[in-house]
PDB file of C-alpha atoms in Angstrom:
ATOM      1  CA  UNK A  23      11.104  -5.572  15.831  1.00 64.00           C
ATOM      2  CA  UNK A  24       9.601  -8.318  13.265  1.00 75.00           C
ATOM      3  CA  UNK A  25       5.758  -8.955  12.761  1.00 71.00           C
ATOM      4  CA  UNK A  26       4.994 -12.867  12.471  1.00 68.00           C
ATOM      5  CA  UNK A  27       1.714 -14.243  12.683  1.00 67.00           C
ATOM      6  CA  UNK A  28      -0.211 -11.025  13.295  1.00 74.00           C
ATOM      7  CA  UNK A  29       2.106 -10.646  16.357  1.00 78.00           C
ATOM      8  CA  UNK A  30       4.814  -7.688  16.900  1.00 80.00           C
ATOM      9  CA  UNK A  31       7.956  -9.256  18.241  1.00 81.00           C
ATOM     10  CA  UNK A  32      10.692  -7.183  19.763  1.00 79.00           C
ATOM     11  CA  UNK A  33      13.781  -7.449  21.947  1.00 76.00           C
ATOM     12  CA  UNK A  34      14.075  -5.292  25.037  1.00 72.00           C
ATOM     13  CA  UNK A  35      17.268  -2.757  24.928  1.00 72.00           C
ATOM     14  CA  UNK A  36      18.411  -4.601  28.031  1.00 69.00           C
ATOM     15  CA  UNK A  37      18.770  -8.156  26.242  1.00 68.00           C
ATOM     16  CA  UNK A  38      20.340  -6.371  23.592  1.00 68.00           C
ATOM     17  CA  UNK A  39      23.061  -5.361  25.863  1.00 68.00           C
ATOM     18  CA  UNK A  40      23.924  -8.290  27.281  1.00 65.00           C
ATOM     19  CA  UNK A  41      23.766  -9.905  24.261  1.00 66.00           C
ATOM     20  CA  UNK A  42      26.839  -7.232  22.553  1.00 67.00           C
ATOM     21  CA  UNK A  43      28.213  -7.976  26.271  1.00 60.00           C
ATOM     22  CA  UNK A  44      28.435 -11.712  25.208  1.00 58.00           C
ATOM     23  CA  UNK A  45      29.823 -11.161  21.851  1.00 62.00           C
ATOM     24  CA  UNK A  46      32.845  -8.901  23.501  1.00 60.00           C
ATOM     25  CA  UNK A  47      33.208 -11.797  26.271  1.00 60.00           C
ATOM     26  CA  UNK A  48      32.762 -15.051  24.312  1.00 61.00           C
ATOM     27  CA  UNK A  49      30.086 -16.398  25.510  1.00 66.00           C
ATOM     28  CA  UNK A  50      27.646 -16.043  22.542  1.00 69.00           C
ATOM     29  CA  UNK A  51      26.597 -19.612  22.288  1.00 74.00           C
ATOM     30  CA  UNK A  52      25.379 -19.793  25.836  1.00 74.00           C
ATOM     31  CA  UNK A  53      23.339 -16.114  25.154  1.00 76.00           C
ATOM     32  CA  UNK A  54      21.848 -17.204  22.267  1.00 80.00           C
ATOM     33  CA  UNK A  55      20.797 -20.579  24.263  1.00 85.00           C
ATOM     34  CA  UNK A  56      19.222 -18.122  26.395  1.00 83.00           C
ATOM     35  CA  UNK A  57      17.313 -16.579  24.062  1.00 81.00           C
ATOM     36  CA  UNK A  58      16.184 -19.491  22.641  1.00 88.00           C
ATOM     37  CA  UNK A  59      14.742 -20.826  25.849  1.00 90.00           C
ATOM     38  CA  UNK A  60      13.319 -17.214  26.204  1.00 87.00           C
ATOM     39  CA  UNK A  61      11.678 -17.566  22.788  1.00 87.00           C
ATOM     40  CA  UNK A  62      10.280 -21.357  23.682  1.00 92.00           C
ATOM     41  CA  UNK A  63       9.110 -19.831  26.957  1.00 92.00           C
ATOM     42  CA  UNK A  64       6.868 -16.816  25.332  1.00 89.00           C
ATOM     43  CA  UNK A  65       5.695 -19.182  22.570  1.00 90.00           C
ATOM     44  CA  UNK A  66       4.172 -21.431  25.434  1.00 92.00           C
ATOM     45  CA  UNK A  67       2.480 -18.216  26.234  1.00 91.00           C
ATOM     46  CA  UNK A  68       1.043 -17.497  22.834  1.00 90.00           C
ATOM     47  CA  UNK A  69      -0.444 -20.776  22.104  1.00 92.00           C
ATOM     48  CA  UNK A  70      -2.486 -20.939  24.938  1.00 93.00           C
ATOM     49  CA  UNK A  71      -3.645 -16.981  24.558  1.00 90.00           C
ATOM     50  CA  UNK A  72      -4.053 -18.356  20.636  1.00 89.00           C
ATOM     51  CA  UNK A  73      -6.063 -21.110  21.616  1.00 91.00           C
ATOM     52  CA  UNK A  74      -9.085 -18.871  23.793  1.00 88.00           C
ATOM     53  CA  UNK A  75      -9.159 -17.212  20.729  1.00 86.00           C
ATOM     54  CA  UNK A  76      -7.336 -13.943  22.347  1.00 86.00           C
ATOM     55  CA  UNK A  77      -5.573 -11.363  20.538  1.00 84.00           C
ATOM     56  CA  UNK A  78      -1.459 -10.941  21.408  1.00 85.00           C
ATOM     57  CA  UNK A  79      -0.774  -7.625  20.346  1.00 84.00           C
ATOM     58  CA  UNK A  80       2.882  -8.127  21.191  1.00 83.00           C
ATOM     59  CA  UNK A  81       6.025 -10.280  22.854  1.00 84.00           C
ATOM     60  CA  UNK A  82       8.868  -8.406  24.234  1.00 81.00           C
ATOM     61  CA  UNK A  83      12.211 -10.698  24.787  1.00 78.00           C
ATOM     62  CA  UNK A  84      13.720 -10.088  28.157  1.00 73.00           C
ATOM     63  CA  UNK A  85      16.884 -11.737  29.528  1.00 63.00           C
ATOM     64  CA  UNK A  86      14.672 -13.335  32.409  1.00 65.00           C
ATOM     65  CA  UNK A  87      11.595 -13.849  30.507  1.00 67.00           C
ATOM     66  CA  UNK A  88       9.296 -11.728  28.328  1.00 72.00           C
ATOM     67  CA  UNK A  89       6.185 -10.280  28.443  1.00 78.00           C
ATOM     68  CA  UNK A  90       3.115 -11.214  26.028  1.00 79.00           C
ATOM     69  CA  UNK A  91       0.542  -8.392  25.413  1.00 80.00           C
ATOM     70  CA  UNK A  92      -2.922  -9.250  25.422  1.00 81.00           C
ATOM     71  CA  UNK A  93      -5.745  -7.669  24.114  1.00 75.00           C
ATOM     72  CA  UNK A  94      -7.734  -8.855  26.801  1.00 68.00           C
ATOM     73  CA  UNK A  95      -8.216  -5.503  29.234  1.00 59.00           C
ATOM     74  CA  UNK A  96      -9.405  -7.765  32.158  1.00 72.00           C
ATOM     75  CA  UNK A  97     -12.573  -8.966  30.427  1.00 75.00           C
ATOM     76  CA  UNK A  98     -10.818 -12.386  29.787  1.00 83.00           C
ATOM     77  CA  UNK A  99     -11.820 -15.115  33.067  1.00 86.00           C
ATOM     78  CA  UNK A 100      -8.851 -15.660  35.816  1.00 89.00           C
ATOM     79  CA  UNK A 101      -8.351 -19.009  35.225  1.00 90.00           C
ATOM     80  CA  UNK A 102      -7.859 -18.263  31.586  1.00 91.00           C
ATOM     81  CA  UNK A 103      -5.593 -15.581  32.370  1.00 91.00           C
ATOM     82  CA  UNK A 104      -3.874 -18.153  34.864  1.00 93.00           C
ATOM     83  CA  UNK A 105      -3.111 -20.617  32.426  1.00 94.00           C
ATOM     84  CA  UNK A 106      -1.652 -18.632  29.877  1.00 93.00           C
ATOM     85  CA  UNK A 107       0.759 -17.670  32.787  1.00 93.00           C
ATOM     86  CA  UNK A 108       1.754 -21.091  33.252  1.00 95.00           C
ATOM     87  CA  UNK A 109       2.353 -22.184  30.136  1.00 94.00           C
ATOM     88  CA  UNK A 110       5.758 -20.051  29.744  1.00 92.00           C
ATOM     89  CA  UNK A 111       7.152 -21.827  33.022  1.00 94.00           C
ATOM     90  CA  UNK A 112       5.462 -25.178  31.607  1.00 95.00           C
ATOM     91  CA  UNK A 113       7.907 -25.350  28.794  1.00 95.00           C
ATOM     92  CA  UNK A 114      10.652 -24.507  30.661  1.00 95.00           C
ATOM     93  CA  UNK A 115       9.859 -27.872  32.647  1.00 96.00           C
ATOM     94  CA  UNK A 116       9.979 -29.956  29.293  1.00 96.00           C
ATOM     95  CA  UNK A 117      13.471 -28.329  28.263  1.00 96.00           C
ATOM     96  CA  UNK A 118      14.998 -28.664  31.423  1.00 95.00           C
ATOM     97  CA  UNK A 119      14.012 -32.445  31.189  1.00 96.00           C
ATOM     98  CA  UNK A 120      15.209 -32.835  28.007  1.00 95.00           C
ATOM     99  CA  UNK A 121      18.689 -31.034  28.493  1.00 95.00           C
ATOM    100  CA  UNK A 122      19.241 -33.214  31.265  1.00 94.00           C
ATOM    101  CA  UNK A 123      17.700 -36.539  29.801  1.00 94.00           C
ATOM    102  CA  UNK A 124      20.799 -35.444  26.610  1.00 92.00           C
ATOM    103  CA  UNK A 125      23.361 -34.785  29.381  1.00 91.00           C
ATOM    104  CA  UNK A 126      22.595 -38.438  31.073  1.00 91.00           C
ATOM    105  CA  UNK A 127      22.409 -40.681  27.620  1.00 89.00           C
ATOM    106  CA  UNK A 128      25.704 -39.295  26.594  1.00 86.00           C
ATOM    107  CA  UNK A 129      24.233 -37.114  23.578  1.00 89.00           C
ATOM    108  CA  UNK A 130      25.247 -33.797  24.945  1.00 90.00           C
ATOM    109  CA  UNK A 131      28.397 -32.767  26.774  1.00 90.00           C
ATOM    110  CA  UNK A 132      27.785 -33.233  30.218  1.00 90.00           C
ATOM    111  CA  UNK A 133      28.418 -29.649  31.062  1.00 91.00           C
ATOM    112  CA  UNK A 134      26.599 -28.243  28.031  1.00 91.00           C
ATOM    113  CA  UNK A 135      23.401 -30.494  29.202  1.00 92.00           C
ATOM    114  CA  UNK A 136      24.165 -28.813  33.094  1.00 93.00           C
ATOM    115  CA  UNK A 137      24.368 -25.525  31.511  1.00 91.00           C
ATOM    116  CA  UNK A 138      20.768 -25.984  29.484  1.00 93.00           C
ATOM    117  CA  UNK A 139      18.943 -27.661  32.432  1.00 94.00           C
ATOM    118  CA  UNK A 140      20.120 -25.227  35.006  1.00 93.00           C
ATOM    119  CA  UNK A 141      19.065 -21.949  33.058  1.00 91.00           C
ATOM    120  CA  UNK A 142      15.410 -23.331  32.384  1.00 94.00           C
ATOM    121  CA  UNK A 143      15.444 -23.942  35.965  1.00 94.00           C
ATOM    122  CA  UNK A 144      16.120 -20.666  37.282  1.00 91.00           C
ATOM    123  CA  UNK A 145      14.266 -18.660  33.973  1.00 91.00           C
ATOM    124  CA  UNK A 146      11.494 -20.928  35.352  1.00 93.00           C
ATOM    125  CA  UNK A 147      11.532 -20.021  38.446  1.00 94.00           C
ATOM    126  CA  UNK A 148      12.084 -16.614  38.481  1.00 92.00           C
ATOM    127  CA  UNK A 149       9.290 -15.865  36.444  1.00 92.00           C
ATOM    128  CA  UNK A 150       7.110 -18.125  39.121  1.00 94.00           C
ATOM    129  CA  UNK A 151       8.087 -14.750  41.542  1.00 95.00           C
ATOM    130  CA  UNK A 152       4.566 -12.974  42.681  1.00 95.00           C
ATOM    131  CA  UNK A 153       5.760  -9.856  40.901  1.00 95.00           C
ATOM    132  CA  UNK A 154       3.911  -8.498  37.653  1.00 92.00           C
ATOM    133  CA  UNK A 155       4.696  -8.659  35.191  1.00 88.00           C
ATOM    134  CA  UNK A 156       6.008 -12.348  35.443  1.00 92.00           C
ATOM    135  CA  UNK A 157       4.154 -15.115  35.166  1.00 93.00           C
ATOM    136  CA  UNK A 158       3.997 -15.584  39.364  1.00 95.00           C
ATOM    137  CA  UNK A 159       2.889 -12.100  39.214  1.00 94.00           C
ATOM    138  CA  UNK A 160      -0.173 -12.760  36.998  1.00 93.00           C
ATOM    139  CA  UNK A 161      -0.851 -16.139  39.015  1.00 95.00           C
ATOM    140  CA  UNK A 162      -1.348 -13.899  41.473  1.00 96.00           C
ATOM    141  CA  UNK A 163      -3.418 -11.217  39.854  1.00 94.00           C
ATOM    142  CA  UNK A 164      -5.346 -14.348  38.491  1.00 93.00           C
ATOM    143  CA  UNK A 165      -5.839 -15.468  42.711  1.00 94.00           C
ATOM    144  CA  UNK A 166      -6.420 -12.454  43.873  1.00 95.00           C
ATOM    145  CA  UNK A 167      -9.541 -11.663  41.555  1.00 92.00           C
ATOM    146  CA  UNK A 168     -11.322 -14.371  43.101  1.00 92.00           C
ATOM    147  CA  UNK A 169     -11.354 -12.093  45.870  1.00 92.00           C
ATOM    148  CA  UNK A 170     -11.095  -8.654  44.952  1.00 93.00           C
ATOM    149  CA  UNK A 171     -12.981  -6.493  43.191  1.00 94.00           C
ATOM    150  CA  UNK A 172     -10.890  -5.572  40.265  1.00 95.00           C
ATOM    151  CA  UNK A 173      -9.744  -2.055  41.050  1.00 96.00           C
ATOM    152  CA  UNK A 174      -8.561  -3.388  44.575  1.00 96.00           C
ATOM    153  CA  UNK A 175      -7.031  -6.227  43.364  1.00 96.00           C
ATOM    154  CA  UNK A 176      -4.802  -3.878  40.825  1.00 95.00           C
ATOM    155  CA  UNK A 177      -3.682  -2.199  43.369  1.00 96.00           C
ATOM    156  CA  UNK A 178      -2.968  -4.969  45.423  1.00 96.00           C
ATOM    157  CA  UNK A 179      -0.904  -6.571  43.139  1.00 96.00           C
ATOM    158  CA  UNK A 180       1.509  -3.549  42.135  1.00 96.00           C
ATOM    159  CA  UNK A 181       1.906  -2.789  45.994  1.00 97.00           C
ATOM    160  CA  UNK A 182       3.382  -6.134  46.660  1.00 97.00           C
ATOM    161  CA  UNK A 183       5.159  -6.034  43.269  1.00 97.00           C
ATOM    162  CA  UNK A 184       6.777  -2.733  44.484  1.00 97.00           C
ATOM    163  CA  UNK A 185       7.433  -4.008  47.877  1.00 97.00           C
ATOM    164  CA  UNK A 186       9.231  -7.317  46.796  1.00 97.00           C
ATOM    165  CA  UNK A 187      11.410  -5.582  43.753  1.00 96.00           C
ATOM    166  CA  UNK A 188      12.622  -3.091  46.110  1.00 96.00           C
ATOM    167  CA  UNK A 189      13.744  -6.308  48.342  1.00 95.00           C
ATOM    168  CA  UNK A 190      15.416  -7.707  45.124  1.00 93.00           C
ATOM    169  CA  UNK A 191      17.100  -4.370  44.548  1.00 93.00           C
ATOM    170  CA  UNK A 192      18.210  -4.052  48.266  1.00 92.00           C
ATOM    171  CA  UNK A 193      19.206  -7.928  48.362  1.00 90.00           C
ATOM    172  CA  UNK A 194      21.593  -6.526  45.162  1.00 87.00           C
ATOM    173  CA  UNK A 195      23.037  -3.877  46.897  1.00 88.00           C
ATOM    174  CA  UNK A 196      23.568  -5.940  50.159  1.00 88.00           C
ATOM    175  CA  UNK A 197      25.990  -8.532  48.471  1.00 83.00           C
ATOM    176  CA  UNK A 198      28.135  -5.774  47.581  1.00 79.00           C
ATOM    177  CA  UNK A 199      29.174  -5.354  51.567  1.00 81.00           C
ATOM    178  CA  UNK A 200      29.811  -9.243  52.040  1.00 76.00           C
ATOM    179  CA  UNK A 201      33.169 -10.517  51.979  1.00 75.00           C
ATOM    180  CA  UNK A 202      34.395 -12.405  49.163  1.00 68.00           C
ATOM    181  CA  UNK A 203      30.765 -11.056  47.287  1.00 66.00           C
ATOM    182  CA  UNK A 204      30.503  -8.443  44.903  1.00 65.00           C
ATOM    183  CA  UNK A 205      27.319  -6.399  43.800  1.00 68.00           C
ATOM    184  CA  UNK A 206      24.990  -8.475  42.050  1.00 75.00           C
ATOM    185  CA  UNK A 207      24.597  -6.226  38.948  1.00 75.00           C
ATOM    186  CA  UNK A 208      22.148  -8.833  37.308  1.00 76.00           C
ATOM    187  CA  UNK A 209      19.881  -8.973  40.107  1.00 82.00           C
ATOM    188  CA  UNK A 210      19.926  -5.357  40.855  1.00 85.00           C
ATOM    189  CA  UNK A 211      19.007  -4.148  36.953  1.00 82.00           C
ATOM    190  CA  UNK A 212      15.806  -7.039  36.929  1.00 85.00           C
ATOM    191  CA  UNK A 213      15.279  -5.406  40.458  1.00 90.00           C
ATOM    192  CA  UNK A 214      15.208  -1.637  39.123  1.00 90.00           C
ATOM    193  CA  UNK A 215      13.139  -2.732  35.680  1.00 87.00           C
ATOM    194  CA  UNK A 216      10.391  -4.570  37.785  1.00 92.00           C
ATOM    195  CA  UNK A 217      10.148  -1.528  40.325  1.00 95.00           C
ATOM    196  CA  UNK A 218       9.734   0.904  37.855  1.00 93.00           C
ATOM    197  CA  UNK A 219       7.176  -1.268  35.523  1.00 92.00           C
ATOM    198  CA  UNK A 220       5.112  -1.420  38.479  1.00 95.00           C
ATOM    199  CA  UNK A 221       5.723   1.778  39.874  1.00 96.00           C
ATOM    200  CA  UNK A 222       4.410   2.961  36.007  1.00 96.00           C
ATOM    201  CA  UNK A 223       1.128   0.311  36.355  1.00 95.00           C
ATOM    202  CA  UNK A 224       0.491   1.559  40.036  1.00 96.00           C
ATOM    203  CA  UNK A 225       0.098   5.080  38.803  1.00 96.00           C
ATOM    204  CA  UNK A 226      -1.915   3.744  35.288  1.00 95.00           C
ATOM    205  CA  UNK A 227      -4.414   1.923  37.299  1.00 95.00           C
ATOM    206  CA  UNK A 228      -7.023   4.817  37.000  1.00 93.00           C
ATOM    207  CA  UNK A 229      -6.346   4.750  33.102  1.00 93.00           C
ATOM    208  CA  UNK A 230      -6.294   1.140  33.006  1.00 92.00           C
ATOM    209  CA  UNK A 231      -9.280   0.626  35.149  1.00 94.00           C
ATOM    210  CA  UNK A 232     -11.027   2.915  32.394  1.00 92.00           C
ATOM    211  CA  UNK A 233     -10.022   0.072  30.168  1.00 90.00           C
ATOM    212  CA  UNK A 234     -11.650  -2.423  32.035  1.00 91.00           C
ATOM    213  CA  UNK A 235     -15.262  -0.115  32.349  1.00 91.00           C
ATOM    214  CA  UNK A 236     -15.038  -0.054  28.376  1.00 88.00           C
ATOM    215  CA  UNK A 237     -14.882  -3.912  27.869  1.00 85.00           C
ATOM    216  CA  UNK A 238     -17.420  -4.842  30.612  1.00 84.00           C
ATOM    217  CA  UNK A 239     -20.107  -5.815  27.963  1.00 81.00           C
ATOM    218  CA  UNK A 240     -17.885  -8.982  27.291  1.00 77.00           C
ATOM    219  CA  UNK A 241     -18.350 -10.205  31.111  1.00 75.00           C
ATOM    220  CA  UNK A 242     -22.441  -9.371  30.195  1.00 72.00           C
ATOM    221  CA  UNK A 243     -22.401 -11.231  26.702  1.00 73.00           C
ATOM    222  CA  UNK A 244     -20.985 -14.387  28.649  1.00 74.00           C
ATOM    223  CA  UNK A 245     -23.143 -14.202  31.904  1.00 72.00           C
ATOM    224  CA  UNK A 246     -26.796 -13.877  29.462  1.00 72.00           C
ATOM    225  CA  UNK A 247     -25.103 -16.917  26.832  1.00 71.00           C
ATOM    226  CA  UNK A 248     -24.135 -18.949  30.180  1.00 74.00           C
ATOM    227  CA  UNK A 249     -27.357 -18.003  32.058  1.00 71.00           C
ATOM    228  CA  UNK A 250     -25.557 -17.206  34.872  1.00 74.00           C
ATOM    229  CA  UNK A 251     -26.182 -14.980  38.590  1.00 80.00           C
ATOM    230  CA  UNK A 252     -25.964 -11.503  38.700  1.00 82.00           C
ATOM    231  CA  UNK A 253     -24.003 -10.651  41.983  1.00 87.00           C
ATOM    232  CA  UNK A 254     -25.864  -8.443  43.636  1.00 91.00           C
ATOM    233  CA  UNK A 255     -24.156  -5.028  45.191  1.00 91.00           C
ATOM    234  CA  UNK A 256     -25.834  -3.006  47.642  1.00 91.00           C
ATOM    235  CA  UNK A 257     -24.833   0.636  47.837  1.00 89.00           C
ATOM    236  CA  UNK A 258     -26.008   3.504  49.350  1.00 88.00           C
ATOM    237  CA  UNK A 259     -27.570   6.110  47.324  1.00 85.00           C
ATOM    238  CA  UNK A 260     -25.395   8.738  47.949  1.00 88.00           C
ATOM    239  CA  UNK A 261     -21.910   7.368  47.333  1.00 90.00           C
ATOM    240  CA  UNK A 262     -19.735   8.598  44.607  1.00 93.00           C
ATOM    241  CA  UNK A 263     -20.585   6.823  40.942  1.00 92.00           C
ATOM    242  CA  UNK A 264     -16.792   6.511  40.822  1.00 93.00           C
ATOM    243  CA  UNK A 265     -16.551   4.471  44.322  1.00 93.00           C
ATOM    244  CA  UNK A 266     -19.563   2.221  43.262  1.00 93.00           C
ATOM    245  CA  UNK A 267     -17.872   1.051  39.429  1.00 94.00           C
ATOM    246  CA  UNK A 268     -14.701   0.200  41.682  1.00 95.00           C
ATOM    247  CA  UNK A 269     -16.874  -2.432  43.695  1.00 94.00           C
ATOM    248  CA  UNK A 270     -17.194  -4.733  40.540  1.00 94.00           C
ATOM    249  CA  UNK A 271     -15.237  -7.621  39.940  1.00 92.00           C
ATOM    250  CA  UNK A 272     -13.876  -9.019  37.051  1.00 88.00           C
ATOM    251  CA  UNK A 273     -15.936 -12.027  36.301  1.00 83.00           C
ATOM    252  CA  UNK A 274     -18.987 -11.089  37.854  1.00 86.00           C
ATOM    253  CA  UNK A 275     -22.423  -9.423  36.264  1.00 88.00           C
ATOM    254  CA  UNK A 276     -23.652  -7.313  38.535  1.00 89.00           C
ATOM    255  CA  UNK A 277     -26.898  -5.490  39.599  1.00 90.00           C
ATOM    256  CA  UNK A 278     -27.004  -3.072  41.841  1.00 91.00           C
ATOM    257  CA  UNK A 279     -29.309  -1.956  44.577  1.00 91.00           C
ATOM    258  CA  UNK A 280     -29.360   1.648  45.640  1.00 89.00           C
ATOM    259  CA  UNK A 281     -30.373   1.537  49.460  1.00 86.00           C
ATOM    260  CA  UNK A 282     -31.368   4.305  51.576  1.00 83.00           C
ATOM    261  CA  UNK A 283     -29.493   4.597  55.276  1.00 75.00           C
ATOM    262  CA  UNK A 284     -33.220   3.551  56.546  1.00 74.00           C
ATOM    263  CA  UNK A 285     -32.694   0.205  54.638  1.00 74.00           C
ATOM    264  CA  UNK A 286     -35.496   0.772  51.944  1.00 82.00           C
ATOM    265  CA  UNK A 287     -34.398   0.043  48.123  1.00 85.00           C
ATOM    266  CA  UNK A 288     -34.587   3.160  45.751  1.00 84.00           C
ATOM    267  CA  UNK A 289     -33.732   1.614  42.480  1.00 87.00           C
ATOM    268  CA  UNK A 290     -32.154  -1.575  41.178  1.00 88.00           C
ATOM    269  CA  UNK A 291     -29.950  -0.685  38.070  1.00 88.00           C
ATOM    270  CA  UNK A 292     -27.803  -3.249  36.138  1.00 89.00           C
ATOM    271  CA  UNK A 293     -24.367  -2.830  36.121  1.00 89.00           C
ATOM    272  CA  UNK A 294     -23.887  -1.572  32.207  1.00 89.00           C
ATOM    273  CA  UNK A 295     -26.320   1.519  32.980  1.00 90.00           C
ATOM    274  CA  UNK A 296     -23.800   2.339  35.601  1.00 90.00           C
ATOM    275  CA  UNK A 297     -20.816   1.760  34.104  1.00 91.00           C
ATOM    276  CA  UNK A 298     -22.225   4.077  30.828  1.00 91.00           C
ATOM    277  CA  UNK A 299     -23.363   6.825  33.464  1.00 90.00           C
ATOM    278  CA  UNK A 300     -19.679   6.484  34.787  1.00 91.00           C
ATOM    279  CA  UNK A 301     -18.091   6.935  31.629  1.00 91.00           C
ATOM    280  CA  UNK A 302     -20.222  10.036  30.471  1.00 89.00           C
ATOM    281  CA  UNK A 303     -20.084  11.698  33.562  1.00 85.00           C
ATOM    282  CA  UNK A 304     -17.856  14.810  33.806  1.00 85.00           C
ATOM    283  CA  UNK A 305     -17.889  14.726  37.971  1.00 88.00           C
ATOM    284  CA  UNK A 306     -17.159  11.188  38.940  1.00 88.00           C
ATOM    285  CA  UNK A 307     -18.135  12.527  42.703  1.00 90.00           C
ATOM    286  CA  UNK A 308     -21.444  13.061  41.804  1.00 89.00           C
ATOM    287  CA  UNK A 309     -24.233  10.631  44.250  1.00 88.00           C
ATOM    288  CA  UNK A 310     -25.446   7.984  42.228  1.00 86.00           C
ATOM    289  CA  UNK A 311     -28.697   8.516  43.107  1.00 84.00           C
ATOM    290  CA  UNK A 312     -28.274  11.790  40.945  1.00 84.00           C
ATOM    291  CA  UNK A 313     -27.707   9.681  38.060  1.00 83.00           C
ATOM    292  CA  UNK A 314     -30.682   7.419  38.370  1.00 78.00           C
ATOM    293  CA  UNK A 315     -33.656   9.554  39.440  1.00 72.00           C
TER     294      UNK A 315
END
């Protein structure tokens, strides 16, 4: 792991692997390739993140892609968020062009420029997959929050991120029973890593979702500068604080109106006195009401 820039970079254990695999099998110059068009890919990545002003924390290397941490906790807008996902495929577009624009003027070997083109093709794609965390993962997280709340939408996303991974993995396992094919061990590792990063997220959500209460005043500093809407939520009094903070959404300043079942408003509270009840409060079951009287 190296620190450039403010940013940790590190290679995952798995790329390291393959890459002693390469070494032992002669085919270094096309792994390192890879790794270059890895590295181009995240890069795209950071200077978008970079140029919102965000904080990348870190860039992990993987054989199919990487993954950029940012210090953004869901407080950052989706179409932000959506084109920072982008960017990584994005550059694999312009190398794949350029490979092959090498490969057709006769400046690269014709096989070396097929070899180049074809990988940014399929890194590309791959990471275009709705499964998080590749970029088609966070395009999705990005759609969905336009309509989802946020805790709904996490869980959302790692349930169909679980569901397709375990397809990958069973695809993997499938090819091993077909004639003339043999298991696809590639396929089945990326398989096996994606299920078990989003198995991990899917059982962080509650942690993470903390995460998201703590940064909310972000969303409120950008709603008063922009002058925007408060969405309102209506809620009855006596639900659980901890069901009412999951209704918010991720872009959104709310206020909320505590109804009674006869239809008459209690109390309208903003959404940063509930949020700071939430937080203190030792019995996230407790009415809201109770909170507010």
């Amino acid at each position: 792991m190296i620190k450039w820039k403010g940013i940790r970079w590190s290679v995952h254990p798995l790329f390291v692997l393959i890459m002693i695999g390469s070494v032992a099998t002669g085919y270094f110059a096309e792994l390192f390739t890879l790794f270059l068009i890895v590295l181009v890919h995240e890069i795209g990545h950071v200077v978008v993140a970079r140029s919102f002003d965000l904080t990348v924390r870190e860039v992990k290397l993987l054989p199919f892609g990487g993954v950029a941490e940012i210090e953004d906790a869901g407080s950052i807008p989706a179409g932000q968020d959506a084109l920072i996902a982008i960017a990584g495929p994005l550059q694999n577009v312009w190398m794949g062009l350029a490979a092959w624009g090498c490969g057709q003027l006769g400046l690269w070997d014709p096989e070396w420029a097929a070899y180049v083109w074809q990988a940014n093709l399929i890194i590309g794609l791959f990471n275009l997959l709705p499964i998080y965390p590749l970029d088609g993962g966070k395009l999705m997280q990005s759609a969905f929050s336009y309509g989802f709340a946020y805790y709904p939408m996490m869980k959302w996303t790692s349930r169909i991120s679980i569901v397709l991974s375990v397809i990958m993995i069973g695809y993997a396992v499938y090819t091993a029973f077909l004639p003339g094919d043999g298991l696809q061990l590639n396929l089945l590792v990326v398989g096996l890593f994606l299920f078990m990063t989003n198995w991990t997220y899917y059982r962080n959500i509650p942690y993470l979702f903390v995460r998201f209460l703590m940064h909310r005043d972000r969303v409120a500093v950008r709603s008063i500068a922009k002058g925007s809407l408060a969405r309102p939520i209506i809620v009855n009094m006596k639900q659980p604080i901890i069901a009412v903070v999951r209704l918010l959404w991720r872009e959104q300043y709310h206020l909320f109106y505590l109804m009674e079942l006869e239809g008459r408003i209690v109390k309208v509270v903003p959404e940063q006195e509930v949020v700071d009840r939430y937080l203190s409060e030792r019995d996230p079951n407790r009415a809201v009401i109770e909170l507010f009287r």
